[in-house]
PDB file of C-alpha atoms in Angstrom:
ATOM      1  CA  MET L   1    -109.079 -78.172-168.016  1.00 85.00           C
ATOM      2  CA  THR L   2    -111.663 -79.531-165.595  1.00 96.00           C
ATOM      3  CA  ARG L   3    -112.747 -78.264-162.200  1.00 97.00           C
ATOM      4  CA  PRO L   4    -113.868 -81.198-160.043  1.00 98.00           C
ATOM      5  CA  PRO L   5    -116.204 -82.238-158.734  1.00 98.00           C
ATOM      6  CA  LEU L   6    -117.904 -82.665-162.086  1.00 98.00           C
ATOM      7  CA  PRO L   7    -121.578 -83.091-162.898  1.00 98.00           C
ATOM      8  CA  PRO L   8    -123.708 -85.085-162.552  1.00 98.00           C
ATOM      9  CA  PHE L   9    -123.623 -84.274-158.837  1.00 98.00           C
ATOM     10  CA  SER L  10    -124.247 -86.577-155.910  1.00 98.00           C
ATOM     11  CA  ARG L  11    -125.120 -85.100-152.524  1.00 98.00           C
ATOM     12  CA  GLU L  12    -121.503 -85.510-151.448  1.00 98.00           C
ATOM     13  CA  SER L  13    -120.049 -83.879-154.570  1.00 98.00           C
ATOM     14  CA  ALA L  14    -122.597 -81.037-154.447  1.00 98.00           C
ATOM     15  CA  VAL L  15    -121.648 -80.291-150.810  1.00 98.00           C
ATOM     16  CA  GLU L  16    -117.983 -80.311-151.851  1.00 98.00           C
ATOM     17  CA  LYS L  17    -118.661 -77.945-154.777  1.00 98.00           C
ATOM     18  CA  VAL L  18    -120.482 -75.531-152.463  1.00 98.00           C
ATOM     19  CA  ARG L  19    -117.613 -75.513-149.949  1.00 98.00           C
ATOM     20  CA  LEU L  20    -115.045 -74.956-152.701  1.00 98.00           C
ATOM     21  CA  ALA L  21    -117.067 -71.970-153.941  1.00 98.00           C
ATOM     22  CA  GLU L  22    -117.318 -70.578-150.403  1.00 98.00           C
ATOM     23  CA  ASP L  23    -113.565 -70.984-149.900  1.00 98.00           C
ATOM     24  CA  GLY L  24    -112.823 -69.217-153.168  1.00 98.00           C
ATOM     25  CA  TRP L  25    -115.042 -66.233-152.425  1.00 98.00           C
ATOM     26  CA  ASN L  26    -113.650 -65.958-148.879  1.00 98.00           C
ATOM     27  CA  GLY L  27    -110.207 -65.630-150.453  1.00 98.00           C
ATOM     28  CA  ARG L  28    -111.447 -62.417-152.155  1.00 98.00           C
ATOM     29  CA  ASN L  29    -109.135 -62.776-155.162  1.00 98.00           C
ATOM     30  CA  PRO L  30    -111.211 -61.767-158.232  1.00 98.00           C
ATOM     31  CA  GLU L  31    -108.800 -63.275-160.795  1.00 98.00           C
ATOM     32  CA  LYS L  32    -108.602 -66.603-158.990  1.00 98.00           C
ATOM     33  CA  VAL L  33    -112.355 -66.774-158.331  1.00 98.00           C
ATOM     34  CA  SER L  34    -113.107 -66.045-162.008  1.00 98.00           C
ATOM     35  CA  LEU L  35    -111.341 -69.279-163.004  1.00 98.00           C
ATOM     36  CA  ALA L  36    -114.231 -71.274-161.506  1.00 98.00           C
ATOM     37  CA  TYR L  37    -116.506 -69.914-164.273  1.00 98.00           C
ATOM     38  CA  THR L  38    -116.700 -70.586-167.992  1.00 98.00           C
ATOM     39  CA  GLN L  39    -115.232 -67.959-170.329  1.00 98.00           C
ATOM     40  CA  ASP L  40    -118.783 -67.057-171.397  1.00 98.00           C
ATOM     41  CA  THR L  41    -120.383 -67.278-167.950  1.00 98.00           C
ATOM     42  CA  VAL L  42    -123.673 -65.434-167.443  1.00 98.00           C
ATOM     43  CA  TRP L  43    -124.677 -63.946-164.085  1.00 98.00           C
ATOM     44  CA  ARG L  44    -127.505 -62.007-162.572  1.00 97.00           C
ATOM     45  CA  ASN L  45    -126.428 -60.578-159.242  1.00 96.00           C
ATOM     46  CA  ARG L  46    -129.172 -58.478-157.656  1.00 94.00           C
ATOM     47  CA  ALA L  47    -130.077 -56.166-160.582  1.00 93.00           C
ATOM     48  CA  GLU L  48    -126.666 -56.378-162.265  1.00 96.00           C
ATOM     49  CA  PHE L  49    -125.946 -58.585-165.267  1.00 98.00           C
ATOM     50  CA  VAL L  50    -122.414 -59.919-165.749  1.00 98.00           C
ATOM     51  CA  ASN L  51    -121.203 -61.647-168.917  1.00 98.00           C
ATOM     52  CA  GLY L  52    -117.857 -63.412-169.228  1.00 98.00           C
ATOM     53  CA  ARG L  53    -114.835 -63.789-166.990  1.00 98.00           C
ATOM     54  CA  SER L  54    -113.486 -60.273-167.524  1.00 98.00           C
ATOM     55  CA  GLU L  55    -116.766 -58.807-166.263  1.00 98.00           C
ATOM     56  CA  VAL L  56    -116.668 -61.248-163.321  1.00 98.00           C
ATOM     57  CA  VAL L  57    -113.238 -59.904-162.351  1.00 98.00           C
ATOM     58  CA  ALA L  58    -114.446 -56.295-162.611  1.00 98.00           C
ATOM     59  CA  PHE L  59    -117.605 -57.070-160.633  1.00 98.00           C
ATOM     60  CA  LEU L  60    -115.761 -58.867-157.816  1.00 98.00           C
ATOM     61  CA  THR L  61    -113.098 -56.140-157.655  1.00 98.00           C
ATOM     62  CA  ARG L  62    -115.834 -53.531-157.110  1.00 98.00           C
ATOM     63  CA  LYS L  63    -117.692 -55.776-154.675  1.00 98.00           C
ATOM     64  CA  TRP L  64    -114.763 -56.413-152.369  1.00 98.00           C
ATOM     65  CA  ALA L  65    -113.613 -52.783-152.500  1.00 98.00           C
ATOM     66  CA  LYS L  66    -117.028 -51.848-151.060  1.00 98.00           C
ATOM     67  CA  GLU L  67    -117.782 -54.881-148.854  1.00 98.00           C
ATOM     68  CA  LEU L  68    -114.891 -54.743-146.388  1.00 98.00           C
ATOM     69  CA  ASP L  69    -113.878 -57.607-144.056  1.00 98.00           C
ATOM     70  CA  TYR L  70    -116.162 -59.898-146.097  1.00 98.00           C
ATOM     71  CA  ARG L  71    -116.860 -63.343-144.580  1.00 98.00           C
ATOM     72  CA  LEU L  72    -119.227 -65.814-146.264  1.00 98.00           C
ATOM     73  CA  ILE L  73    -120.982 -69.079-145.405  1.00 99.00           C
ATOM     74  CA  LYS L  74    -122.748 -71.088-148.124  1.00 98.00           C
ATOM     75  CA  GLU L  75    -125.023 -74.087-147.597  1.00 98.00           C
ATOM     76  CA  LEU L  76    -126.385 -76.603-150.080  1.00 98.00           C
ATOM     77  CA  TRP L  77    -130.123 -76.233-150.611  1.00 98.00           C
ATOM     78  CA  ALA L  78    -130.789 -78.609-153.535  1.00 98.00           C
ATOM     79  CA  PHE L  79    -129.041 -80.235-156.497  1.00 98.00           C
ATOM     80  CA  SER L  80    -129.679 -82.202-159.681  1.00 97.00           C
ATOM     81  CA  ASP L  81    -127.543 -83.442-162.568  1.00 98.00           C
ATOM     82  CA  ASN L  82    -125.631 -80.234-163.391  1.00 98.00           C
ATOM     83  CA  ARG L  83    -127.370 -77.718-161.126  1.00 98.00           C
ATOM     84  CA  ILE L  84    -126.915 -76.663-157.525  1.00 99.00           C
ATOM     85  CA  ALA L  85    -128.986 -74.281-155.409  1.00 98.00           C
ATOM     86  CA  VAL L  86    -127.431 -72.691-152.328  1.00 98.00           C
ATOM     87  CA  ARG L  87    -128.431 -70.328-149.597  1.00 98.00           C
ATOM     88  CA  TYR L  88    -125.839 -68.148-147.992  1.00 98.00           C
ATOM     89  CA  ALA L  89    -125.101 -65.277-145.687  1.00 98.00           C
ATOM     90  CA  TYR L  90    -122.124 -62.984-145.498  1.00 98.00           C
ATOM     91  CA  GLU L  91    -121.072 -60.195-143.180  1.00 98.00           C
ATOM     92  CA  TRP L  92    -119.214 -57.061-144.164  1.00 98.00           C
ATOM     93  CA  HIS L  93    -118.894 -53.388-143.374  1.00 98.00           C
ATOM     94  CA  ASP L  94    -118.715 -50.272-145.513  1.00 98.00           C
ATOM     95  CA  ASP L  95    -116.013 -47.599-145.369  1.00 98.00           C
ATOM     96  CA  SER L  96    -118.028 -45.761-142.689  1.00 98.00           C
ATOM     97  CA  GLY L  97    -117.963 -48.771-140.356  1.00 97.00           C
ATOM     98  CA  ASN L  98    -121.616 -49.762-140.867  1.00 98.00           C
ATOM     99  CA  TRP L  99    -122.028 -53.540-140.598  1.00 98.00           C
ATOM    100  CA  PHE L 100    -124.384 -55.682-142.677  1.00 98.00           C
ATOM    101  CA  ARG L 101    -125.396 -59.300-142.945  1.00 98.00           C
ATOM    102  CA  SER L 102    -126.414 -60.087-146.498  1.00 98.00           C
ATOM    103  CA  TYR L 103    -128.698 -63.088-147.065  1.00 98.00           C
ATOM    104  CA  GLY L 104    -129.195 -64.737-150.404  1.00 98.00           C
ATOM    105  CA  ASN L 105    -129.959 -67.651-152.660  1.00 98.00           C
ATOM    106  CA  GLU L 106    -128.081 -68.694-155.774  1.00 98.00           C
ATOM    107  CA  ASN L 107    -128.915 -71.053-158.596  1.00 98.00           C
ATOM    108  CA  TRP L 108    -125.905 -72.495-160.417  1.00 98.00           C
ATOM    109  CA  GLU L 109    -125.635 -74.390-163.697  1.00 98.00           C
ATOM    110  CA  PHE L 110    -122.390 -76.165-164.592  1.00 98.00           C
ATOM    111  CA  ALA L 111    -120.724 -77.142-167.851  1.00 98.00           C
ATOM    112  CA  PRO L 112    -119.517 -80.759-168.196  1.00 98.00           C
ATOM    113  CA  ASP L 113    -115.965 -79.641-167.242  1.00 98.00           C
ATOM    114  CA  GLY L 114    -117.189 -78.503-163.803  1.00 98.00           C
ATOM    115  CA  LEU L 115    -116.956 -74.767-164.527  1.00 98.00           C
ATOM    116  CA  MET L 116    -120.003 -72.721-163.591  1.00 98.00           C
ATOM    117  CA  HIS L 117    -121.765 -71.448-166.682  1.00 98.00           C
ATOM    118  CA  ARG L 118    -124.740 -69.659-165.148  1.00 98.00           C
ATOM    119  CA  ARG L 119    -125.202 -67.991-161.749  1.00 98.00           C
ATOM    120  CA  PHE L 120    -128.388 -66.281-160.605  1.00 98.00           C
ATOM    121  CA  ALA L 121    -128.251 -64.533-157.198  1.00 98.00           C
ATOM    122  CA  CYS L 122    -130.896 -62.830-155.077  1.00 97.00           C
ATOM    123  CA  ILE L 123    -129.566 -60.910-152.063  1.00 98.00           C
ATOM    124  CA  ASN L 124    -130.972 -58.802-149.214  1.00 97.00           C
ATOM    125  CA  ASP L 125    -128.866 -56.647-146.882  1.00 98.00           C
ATOM    126  CA  LEU L 126    -129.692 -56.364-143.191  1.00 98.00           C
ATOM    127  CA  PRO L 127    -127.956 -53.631-141.195  1.00 98.00           C
ATOM    128  CA  ILE L 128    -126.491 -55.070-137.973  1.00 98.00           C
ATOM    129  CA  VAL L 129    -124.481 -53.664-135.108  1.00 98.00           C
ATOM    130  CA  GLU L 130    -120.910 -54.915-134.745  1.00 96.00           C
ATOM    131  CA  ALA L 131    -121.808 -56.756-131.530  1.00 97.00           C
ATOM    132  CA  ASP L 132    -124.362 -58.896-133.458  1.00 98.00           C
ATOM    133  CA  ARG L 133    -121.789 -60.290-135.878  1.00 98.00           C
ATOM    134  CA  LYS L 134    -121.622 -64.090-136.023  1.00 98.00           C
ATOM    135  CA  PHE L 135    -118.774 -64.540-138.535  1.00 98.00           C
ATOM    136  CA  ARG L 136    -115.620 -63.669-136.596  1.00 97.00           C
ATOM    137  CA  TRP L 137    -112.953 -66.015-137.932  1.00 98.00           C
ATOM    138  CA  PRO L 138    -109.722 -64.504-139.321  1.00 98.00           C
ATOM    139  CA  LEU L 139    -110.130 -63.333-142.925  1.00 98.00           C
ATOM    140  CA  GLY L 140    -109.879 -66.178-145.414  1.00 98.00           C
ATOM    141  CA  ARG L 141    -111.261 -69.711-145.365  1.00 98.00           C
ATOM    142  CA  ARG L 142    -113.942 -70.445-142.760  1.00 98.00           C
ATOM    143  CA  PRO L 143    -112.532 -72.895-140.187  1.00 98.00           C
ATOM    144  CA  ASP L 144    -113.923 -76.416-140.478  1.00 97.00           C
ATOM    145  CA  ASP L 145    -115.229 -76.283-136.905  1.00 98.00           C
ATOM    146  CA  HIS L 146    -117.121 -72.999-137.415  1.00 98.00           C
ATOM    147  CA  PRO L 147    -120.910 -73.452-137.245  1.00 98.00           C
ATOM    148  CA  SER L 148    -122.906 -73.666-140.480  1.00 98.00           C
ATOM    149  CA  LEU L 149    -125.818 -71.377-141.331  1.00 98.00           C
ATOM    150  CA  SER L 150    -128.252 -73.949-139.960  1.00 98.00           C
ATOM    151  CA  GLU L 151    -126.237 -74.365-136.769  1.00 98.00           C
ATOM    152  CA  LEU L 152    -126.223 -70.568-136.325  1.00 98.00           C
ATOM    153  CA  GLY L 153    -129.995 -70.407-136.795  1.00 97.00           C
ATOM    154  CA  LEU L 154    -129.640 -68.386-139.977  1.00 97.00           C
TER     155      LEU L 154
END
């Protein structure tokens, strides 16, 4: 099984890979998202270490149970042969109705089959008021005409 686009990446294929990842995470389906990663994938997400697809599923299940109404935008930062760096922001609220915008950077390394083998994420959470939200599309895939992070000044 392969998961195009495959490395080595061009600018165009790296942008496509980033958008596919964004779309997957905005779908908030842990099982489906886990299929984008190798069986033995290795993550660092904040201070948590995740190893293998089963841990990815458990991690994402916990994440989206806590981060309600999650909406994400990713943007290509840099790329090379089999690596991509992205910056991103996502908005969510907790079960008490407190809103946050979380900002981060990720470094990705891909296997030849296009599955992500390594993911390293750094994330900071900024409390926001509901009126300051910028990501207001219906849950799911971000519409193609929605502004990017750069266009939003983020």
